[in-house]
Amino acid sequence: MEVGAVGIVDRVLAQVGKRVEGCIERSGKLLVQAHSVVRAAPCPSCRCWSRSLHGCYWRHLAERPILDKPLVLHVETRRFKCLNSDCPRRTFSEDLYALAGRHQRRTRSHAKALVALARALGGEAAARLAAELGMAVSPDTILSQLRHSAHIRGVPEPRVVGIDDWAISRGHRYGTIIVDLERRAPIDVLEGREATGVADWLRAHPSIKIVARDRAGAYSEAVETALPAAQQVSDRWHLLANLRDHVERMLQRLGPQMRQAAQQVVVDEATLGQQGRPWRSGLLAWQRLSDDRRALRLALYEKVMALHAHGGSMKGIARELGVNHRTVRNFIVSGTFPERARRARGPTPLDPHRPYIEQRIAQGCRSPRQIWQEVRQRGYTGCQATIKSCIARLLSPQGRPTLIAIPVRTLPCPSARRAFGWLVGWRKLAIQEPKNANHERFVLALCDIEPEVAEVRSLSREFLGLMHRRRPREFDRWLNRLSRCNAPEMRSFASSLQSDLDAVRAAFTMPWSNGQTEGHVNCLKFLKRQMYGRASLELLRLRVLGKN
């Protein structure tokens, strides 16, 4: 197998004019000796070819491991005399640039592997993994390779960029990331988010024509200072987030009205789900299954009676609902919902104690353990699980009124964030929850108590539709109505939009946004936490830029 591996090395070295003469193993390493077969080479200064041999020397280049063994190439390099009398160079070496750079002690393939490890893991972790892979180097060497690769990496001049900030230390230090939106790759990471530093960077890149940003004023000022001709695009998500912030501020101001509206909403059991029958979880599995089947039959019964009330025939109703016509006839003839006949059962040890259990429940006791201990003193010999199942069935009977009257419950007053989701219907920025009739009743009650809430609701929903359909002309008319809104928070929102009107209008007409930039910020934060926040910003920048 080693002979086959050496054959592969021979074919690779033949491309740079080398021939493998032999391979030996020494100190756990494979040493491959390659002689040069180059007879002539061009002078790097005057480009004149020369066949006059001046001498030779050997270069020792580390290569990627083969068969779990480190590989070292001993490569003969020939020197030639320059025959051009006008050339300032007297001697020169043959070109090995395809194999390794000048003064390098490892091949380009080996250096490329180290750079990939450095970009993925940093210094210390990459050095540990490289040692396991047979490329033992120090962390400083790996970081040096990463810095060297950054200098030779060419990046085309950007035309469309996105700018966003990120926290180096939240509340204390911040940085700025700049992303080429056309290449979908970050092109620079800066320290600080001040307008002066960003403006200096923008002046160094006059090719930029479009800048997508959030609503921060520092970046807008930097673009206006450095590139006044560039088109700024306000991020659409941040526009919607600003709308949410202003609506929530209004709802926080209307706290008493929100509490009053919540007290007017009576929560019924049908909309509470599991909360309306808290003891259902105490039932046994077959009891819960029986309740679920009864609920399905009751729903079918209500559908049959509704269709019958509209003049439907029995067979027609049976065909529409996909049930047997005898079932439809039984429902219609019975007049009321026909309950299933209860299964006859014999006496149980709990029967003598059932009146006492009902009495204790009526007195307000809900603890199965406490009731179990009391009936044990009265002579009951069964287990606590039977008592718990009995209490659950008494509190949640099937088809009968409950033993204890359920008190009227009102809707708890929601937070401003939750009320915004109910008011506007923006599920992605509100708390995720299914649509509920109680929420709609709360919104209607709040709109009746405070008419400006209804106005804000209409304006907010219209703004969401305009943003979704991208209609800038209708946006101008909507902005005029917003500036005349009774709520001061919405007038403040209108003022902020008017102060950045060109960028806001561009958000309706141009496809660019800061979504890509936010994604690269997440990647940057992952790398920062992977380095425990202790490495320098320069290393973080190299790793972020090296990902693309």
XYZ file of C-alpha atoms in Angstrom:
548
model
C 0.000 0.000 0.000
C 2.907 2.337 0.698
C 4.239 1.702 -2.805
C 0.862 2.724 -4.238
C 0.832 5.882 -2.111
C 4.340 6.758 -3.288
C 3.151 6.276 -6.870
C 0.462 8.879 -6.282
C 3.065 11.273 -4.859
C 5.273 10.607 -7.912
C 2.488 11.563 -10.317
C 1.775 14.766 -8.351
C 5.437 15.798 -8.236
C 5.871 15.047 -11.937
C 3.675 18.078 -12.632
C 6.363 20.353 -11.147
C 9.296 18.574 -12.794
C 10.247 16.130 -10.011
C 10.841 12.398 -10.028
C 10.602 10.263 -6.887
C 13.771 8.270 -6.321
C 12.869 6.493 -3.130
C 10.893 6.386 0.107
C 12.054 5.409 3.578
C 10.428 5.360 6.981
C 12.312 7.102 9.767
C 11.090 7.953 13.281
C 7.501 7.197 12.337
C 7.607 9.471 9.252
C 7.599 8.737 5.543
C 10.477 10.519 3.808
C 10.079 10.817 0.025
C 13.139 11.893 -1.944
C 12.441 13.591 -5.288
C 15.095 14.702 -7.805
C 14.567 17.487 -10.313
C 14.349 16.753 -14.033
C 14.075 20.416 -15.070
C 16.662 21.280 -17.762
C 15.753 24.957 -18.263
C 13.784 27.630 -16.406
C 12.756 31.272 -16.989
C 14.328 34.090 -15.005
C 11.688 35.675 -12.705
C 13.054 39.173 -13.472
C 13.616 39.285 -17.234
C 11.684 36.107 -18.169
C 14.602 34.895 -20.326
C 15.054 31.132 -20.373
C 18.344 29.648 -19.229
C 19.840 26.154 -19.473
C 23.056 27.054 -17.616
C 23.003 25.083 -14.354
C 24.561 26.880 -11.399
C 23.890 24.363 -8.579
C 21.122 22.811 -6.513
C 19.808 22.591 -2.966
C 17.185 20.561 -1.097
C 13.892 21.743 0.335
C 12.112 19.820 3.092
C 8.329 20.235 2.769
C 5.729 18.792 5.131
C 2.753 17.231 3.351
C -0.564 15.771 4.515
C -0.257 12.346 6.185
C -0.481 9.088 4.226
C -1.738 5.911 5.935
C -1.750 7.700 9.305
C 1.948 8.530 8.919
C 3.371 12.048 8.555
C 4.821 12.678 5.108
C 7.912 14.830 4.391
C 9.047 15.614 0.848
C 12.790 16.063 0.219
C 12.684 17.990 -3.069
C 15.760 18.891 -5.116
C 15.623 22.468 -6.401
C 17.998 23.564 -9.181
C 19.541 27.002 -9.609
C 20.322 28.491 -13.019
C 22.472 31.372 -14.274
C 20.710 34.242 -15.983
C 22.377 34.736 -19.391
C 20.899 38.207 -19.917
C 23.658 40.709 -19.226
C 21.127 43.512 -18.676
C 19.281 41.602 -15.951
C 20.183 42.607 -12.363
C 19.722 38.991 -11.233
C 22.714 36.665 -11.626
C 21.174 33.370 -10.483
C 17.665 32.142 -9.818
C 15.867 28.996 -8.694
C 13.348 26.981 -10.646
C 9.708 27.781 -9.937
C 7.987 25.570 -7.311
C 5.061 27.902 -6.756
C 2.492 25.207 -7.599
C 3.910 23.006 -4.834
C 4.886 25.519 -2.129
C 5.486 29.226 -1.685
C 8.844 30.903 -1.159
C 10.584 30.118 2.132
C 7.699 27.805 3.081
C 8.340 24.560 4.942
C 5.033 22.933 4.048
C 3.176 22.349 0.811
C 0.167 24.360 -0.225
C -2.058 21.341 0.369
C -0.761 21.037 3.949
C -1.192 24.784 4.557
C -4.714 24.683 3.121
C -5.701 21.954 5.582
C -4.332 23.968 8.517
C -6.222 27.067 7.381
C -9.465 25.078 7.189
C -8.930 23.796 10.738
C -8.145 27.319 11.965
C -11.299 28.769 10.422
C -13.455 26.048 11.934
C -11.913 25.733 15.403
C -9.519 28.583 16.104
C -6.003 28.049 17.499
C -5.872 25.661 20.452
C -8.671 23.334 19.349
C -7.354 23.215 15.773
C -3.854 22.329 17.028
C -5.235 19.441 19.079
C -7.207 18.090 16.133
C -4.273 18.554 13.741
C -2.084 16.471 16.052
C -4.666 13.674 15.951
C -4.676 13.868 12.154
C -0.876 13.559 11.928
C -0.110 17.258 11.316
C 1.414 18.271 14.635
C 1.837 22.058 14.730
C 1.561 24.718 17.413
C -1.500 26.960 17.818
C 0.607 29.995 16.860
C 1.580 28.321 13.579
C -2.069 27.619 12.749
C -3.075 31.220 13.445
C -0.114 32.438 11.377
C -1.332 30.377 8.441
C -4.822 31.840 8.874
C -3.488 35.409 8.836
C -1.338 34.669 5.790
C -4.307 33.270 3.877
C -6.316 36.427 4.636
C -3.675 38.622 2.972
C -3.701 36.685 -0.288
C -7.477 36.349 -0.413
C -8.986 38.528 -3.129
C -12.519 39.919 -2.764
C -14.361 41.778 -5.558
C -15.545 45.288 -4.858
C -19.068 45.223 -3.367
C -22.043 46.973 -4.914
C -24.904 46.084 -2.512
C -24.085 45.732 1.199
C -25.971 45.176 4.439
C -24.820 46.700 7.754
C -25.778 45.638 11.247
C -24.330 45.796 14.759
C -23.513 42.956 17.157
C -22.567 42.836 20.823
C -18.962 42.136 21.780
C -19.980 42.629 25.412
C -23.669 43.412 25.716
C -24.280 46.866 27.084
C -20.594 47.843 26.912
C -18.893 47.121 23.582
C -20.377 46.628 20.131
C -19.104 45.865 16.655
C -20.319 46.203 13.071
C -20.575 43.513 10.420
C -20.790 44.342 6.715
C -22.180 41.761 4.277
C -22.029 41.684 0.484
C -25.680 40.922 -0.292
C -24.981 39.926 -3.898
C -22.282 37.390 -2.947
C -24.149 36.495 0.280
C -20.898 36.680 2.241
C -19.464 38.940 4.973
C -16.697 41.226 3.766
C -15.591 42.966 6.970
C -16.042 43.089 10.740
C -15.374 46.406 12.497
C -15.011 47.322 16.143
C -17.567 49.865 17.313
C -20.805 51.045 15.744
C -20.128 54.781 15.616
C -20.872 56.730 12.457
C -17.272 57.913 12.025
C -15.724 54.427 11.842
C -18.382 53.120 9.452
C -18.077 56.254 7.299
C -14.312 55.758 6.955
C -14.867 52.200 5.764
C -17.509 53.309 3.258
C -15.192 55.979 1.828
C -12.653 53.241 1.119
C -15.264 51.395 -0.982
C -16.772 53.923 -3.399
C -18.228 51.122 -5.559
C -21.152 50.677 -3.117
C -24.463 51.776 -4.617
C -27.068 50.310 -2.211
C -26.915 49.983 1.592
C -29.480 47.909 3.492
C -29.629 48.732 7.207
C -31.890 48.756 10.245
C -33.468 51.893 11.689
C -30.335 52.939 13.624
C -29.471 56.577 13.037
C -25.687 56.092 13.219
C -25.535 53.967 10.059
C -27.839 56.353 8.198
C -25.592 59.258 9.144
C -22.481 57.323 8.069
C -23.921 56.557 4.624
C -25.070 60.152 4.094
C -21.615 61.420 5.045
C -19.451 58.987 3.071
C -21.674 57.987 0.119
C -24.427 60.583 -0.348
C -25.333 59.125 -3.755
C -25.907 55.602 -2.403
C -29.475 54.378 -2.006
C -30.367 53.405 1.557
C -32.915 50.629 2.147
C -34.633 50.304 5.507
C -35.111 46.737 6.665
C -38.732 45.596 6.424
C -38.614 43.422 9.529
C -37.369 46.355 11.607
C -40.192 48.522 10.249
C -42.705 45.978 11.509
C -40.810 45.684 14.793
C -40.998 49.485 15.216
C -44.751 49.304 14.646
C -45.024 46.622 17.330
C -42.989 48.687 19.801
C -45.207 51.752 19.385
C -48.432 49.761 19.662
C -47.164 48.017 22.784
C -46.237 51.384 24.270
C -49.803 52.535 23.682
C -51.217 49.371 25.288
C -48.994 49.855 28.335
C -50.431 53.358 28.704
C -53.951 51.906 28.519
C -53.404 49.418 31.340
C -56.630 50.260 33.252
C -58.724 49.976 30.087
C -57.128 46.586 29.304
C -57.977 45.277 32.782
C -61.549 46.531 32.402
C -61.902 44.813 29.008
C -60.501 41.547 30.404
C -63.077 41.595 33.232
C -65.861 41.831 30.661
C -64.814 38.597 28.935
C -66.353 35.536 30.579
C -64.249 32.466 29.851
C -66.425 29.532 28.856
C -65.386 25.906 29.175
C -65.445 25.322 25.419
C -62.606 27.757 24.856
C -60.528 26.718 27.810
C -59.677 23.229 26.546
C -57.905 21.295 29.276
C -58.027 24.316 31.611
C -61.854 24.171 31.728
C -61.786 20.565 33.060
C -58.747 20.447 35.328
C -59.706 17.052 36.774
C -59.909 15.305 33.383
C -56.254 14.283 33.714
C -57.201 12.335 36.853
C -59.469 10.005 34.899
C -58.342 6.581 33.819
C -57.452 5.981 30.192
C -60.729 4.162 29.395
C -62.716 6.931 31.086
C -60.998 9.626 28.993
C -61.586 7.543 25.858
C -65.266 7.248 26.763
C -65.509 11.027 27.190
C -63.824 11.628 23.830
C -66.176 9.234 22.058
C -69.193 10.929 23.660
C -67.891 14.315 22.483
C -67.646 12.989 18.897
C -71.187 11.584 19.060
C -72.477 14.862 20.499
C -70.839 16.830 17.671
C -72.381 14.465 15.112
C -75.776 14.834 16.791
C -75.567 18.632 16.606
C -74.680 18.491 12.887
C -77.596 16.144 12.180
C -80.084 18.346 14.042
C -78.772 21.477 12.321
C -79.205 19.926 8.852
C -82.641 18.580 9.831
C -83.700 22.048 10.990
C -82.804 23.369 7.495
C -85.135 20.838 5.864
C -82.747 18.017 5.067
C -84.084 14.489 4.649
C -82.780 11.617 6.729
C -81.144 9.842 3.792
C -79.742 13.097 2.442
C -78.205 13.921 5.821
C -76.789 10.400 6.046
C -75.164 10.717 2.602
C -73.711 14.166 3.395
C -72.236 13.134 6.745
C -71.235 9.616 5.673
C -73.144 7.802 8.444
C -75.835 5.157 8.496
C -79.372 6.467 7.940
C -80.558 4.522 11.039
C -78.192 6.605 13.173
C -79.686 9.794 11.718
C -83.233 8.495 12.349
C -82.423 7.631 15.979
C -81.012 11.114 16.575
C -84.041 12.852 15.071
C -86.672 10.634 16.728
C -85.116 10.781 20.201
C -85.592 14.558 20.457
C -82.610 14.893 22.804
C -79.090 13.571 22.678
C -79.324 9.820 23.360
C -76.814 8.903 26.026
C -75.191 5.504 25.962
C -76.644 2.982 28.371
C -74.391 2.638 31.355
C -72.823 -0.717 31.916
C -74.296 -2.558 34.887
C -71.772 -3.235 37.615
C -71.890 -5.058 40.878
C -71.250 -3.654 44.332
C -67.753 -2.306 45.123
C -65.973 -1.669 48.446
C -66.237 2.071 47.721
C -70.054 2.205 47.547
C -70.627 2.623 51.328
C -68.210 5.564 51.374
C -69.412 7.374 48.221
C -71.920 9.683 50.054
C -69.136 10.739 52.428
C -66.804 11.496 49.480
C -69.517 13.594 47.787
C -70.071 15.455 51.049
C -66.346 16.242 51.425
C -66.147 17.463 47.813
C -69.173 19.706 48.390
C -67.356 21.142 51.426
C -64.461 22.127 49.145
C -61.942 19.335 49.735
C -60.117 18.338 46.530
C -57.158 16.354 47.905
C -57.408 12.623 47.003
C -54.807 11.755 49.629
C -56.667 13.519 52.426
C -60.027 11.940 51.497
C -58.352 8.534 51.170
C -56.901 8.841 54.685
C -60.321 9.830 56.048
C -62.214 6.927 54.431
C -59.533 4.521 55.591
C -60.420 5.499 59.134
C -64.039 4.710 58.247
C -63.076 1.165 57.201
C -62.158 1.477 53.502
C -59.363 -0.938 52.485
C -58.815 0.115 48.839
C -55.954 2.114 47.296
C -55.554 5.849 46.824
C -55.759 5.583 42.995
C -59.384 4.417 43.225
C -60.269 7.444 45.382
C -58.549 9.773 42.888
C -60.476 8.262 39.939
C -63.736 8.595 41.858
C -63.098 12.264 42.681
C -62.148 12.999 39.058
C -65.365 11.452 37.771
C -67.490 13.306 40.330
C -65.848 16.623 39.376
C -65.955 15.849 35.647
C -69.088 13.742 35.072
C -70.089 12.506 31.655
C -73.272 14.051 30.360
C -74.423 15.292 33.778
C -74.047 18.567 35.672
C -71.014 18.792 37.904
C -71.310 18.141 41.590
C -69.824 21.559 42.411
C -70.901 24.665 40.477
C -67.992 26.081 38.496
C -67.542 29.764 39.334
C -67.631 32.324 36.550
C -64.127 32.979 35.303
C -62.977 36.100 33.543
C -60.038 36.445 31.195
C -56.786 37.395 32.938
C -55.388 40.707 31.756
C -52.788 39.975 29.037
C -49.396 41.628 28.694
C -48.842 44.317 26.091
C -46.908 41.875 23.863
C -49.676 39.271 24.010
C -52.407 41.872 23.510
C -50.570 43.148 20.422
C -50.794 39.667 18.911
C -54.516 39.516 19.617
C -55.093 43.058 18.371
C -53.148 42.964 15.106
C -53.019 39.223 14.443
C -49.262 39.236 13.799
C -48.447 35.708 14.917
C -44.722 35.754 14.147
C -43.876 38.601 16.485
C -46.564 37.818 19.038
C -46.555 34.777 21.263
C -47.425 31.692 19.231
C -50.893 30.439 20.228
C -54.026 29.207 18.435
C -56.861 31.550 17.557
C -59.281 31.875 20.451
C -62.777 33.381 20.635
C -62.006 34.877 24.052
C -59.147 36.876 22.525
C -61.442 38.351 19.875
C -64.021 39.257 22.529
C -61.282 40.976 24.530
C -60.208 42.995 21.486
C -63.787 44.078 20.743
C -64.354 45.057 24.384
C -61.125 47.070 24.420
C -62.101 48.841 21.186
C -65.489 49.749 22.687
C -63.895 51.121 25.848
C -61.124 53.039 24.021
C -62.005 54.050 20.409
C -58.395 54.957 19.556
C -57.477 51.275 19.912
C -59.847 50.438 17.046
C -58.190 53.128 14.932
C -54.711 51.823 15.739
C -55.823 48.270 14.975
C -57.089 49.287 11.542
C -53.918 51.247 10.721
C -51.641 48.439 11.903
C -53.390 45.761 9.892
C -53.372 47.975 6.818
C -49.614 48.544 7.226
C -49.004 44.792 7.376
C -50.964 44.362 4.149
C -49.096 47.178 2.396
C -45.757 45.723 3.443
C -46.771 42.271 2.236
C -48.104 43.491 -1.127
C -45.385 46.172 -1.608
C -47.577 49.126 -2.545
C -45.647 52.394 -2.078
C -48.394 54.671 -3.424
C -50.920 53.412 -0.910
C -48.214 53.733 1.755
C -48.045 57.504 1.205
C -51.796 57.843 1.796
C -51.563 55.555 4.830
C -48.734 57.679 6.267
C -50.879 60.803 6.013
C -53.649 59.082 7.971
C -51.140 57.812 10.531
C -49.851 61.329 11.192
C -53.419 62.379 12.106
C -54.044 59.434 14.461
C -55.354 60.240 17.936
C -52.797 58.013 19.672
C -49.569 59.983 20.378
C -47.475 56.820 20.046
C -48.609 56.350 16.456
C -47.920 59.975 15.605
C -44.410 59.431 16.945
C -44.102 56.382 14.665
C -45.234 58.513 11.721
C -42.557 61.110 12.524
C -39.834 58.453 12.561
C -40.995 57.159 9.165
C -41.052 60.647 7.663
C -37.531 61.375 8.886
C -36.294 58.295 6.975
C -38.816 58.412 4.152
C -36.509 57.629 1.198
C -35.143 54.478 2.835
C -38.642 53.390 3.896
C -40.001 53.835 0.382
C -37.052 51.865 -0.984
C -38.071 48.984 1.301
C -41.335 48.752 -0.679
C -39.748 48.837 -4.130
C -36.365 47.066 -3.781
C -35.725 43.366 -3.052
C -32.850 43.960 -0.613
C -33.196 43.636 3.150
C -31.079 42.937 6.217
C -32.191 39.313 6.521
C -28.859 37.981 5.222
C -26.976 40.259 7.583
C -28.930 39.001 10.596
C -28.080 35.434 9.611
C -24.356 36.212 9.455
C -24.628 37.929 12.849
C -25.903 34.634 14.270
C -22.913 32.821 12.760
C -20.577 35.458 14.196
C -22.071 35.056 17.682
C -21.627 31.287 17.449
C -17.920 31.686 16.655
C -17.510 34.268 19.427
C -19.002 31.929 22.036
C -16.961 29.035 20.676
C -13.856 31.077 21.496
C -15.222 31.746 25.028
C -15.123 35.492 24.282
C -11.414 35.658 25.165
C -9.792 35.741 21.726
C -8.989 38.971 19.913
C -11.396 40.682 17.550
C -8.874 40.224 14.732
C -9.025 36.420 15.041
C -12.819 36.526 15.112
C -12.763 38.667 11.975
C -10.470 36.220 10.170
C -12.704 33.284 11.057
C -15.888 35.066 10.012
C -14.444 36.197 6.677
C -12.809 32.815 6.087
C -16.147 31.014 6.244
C -16.892 32.101 2.668
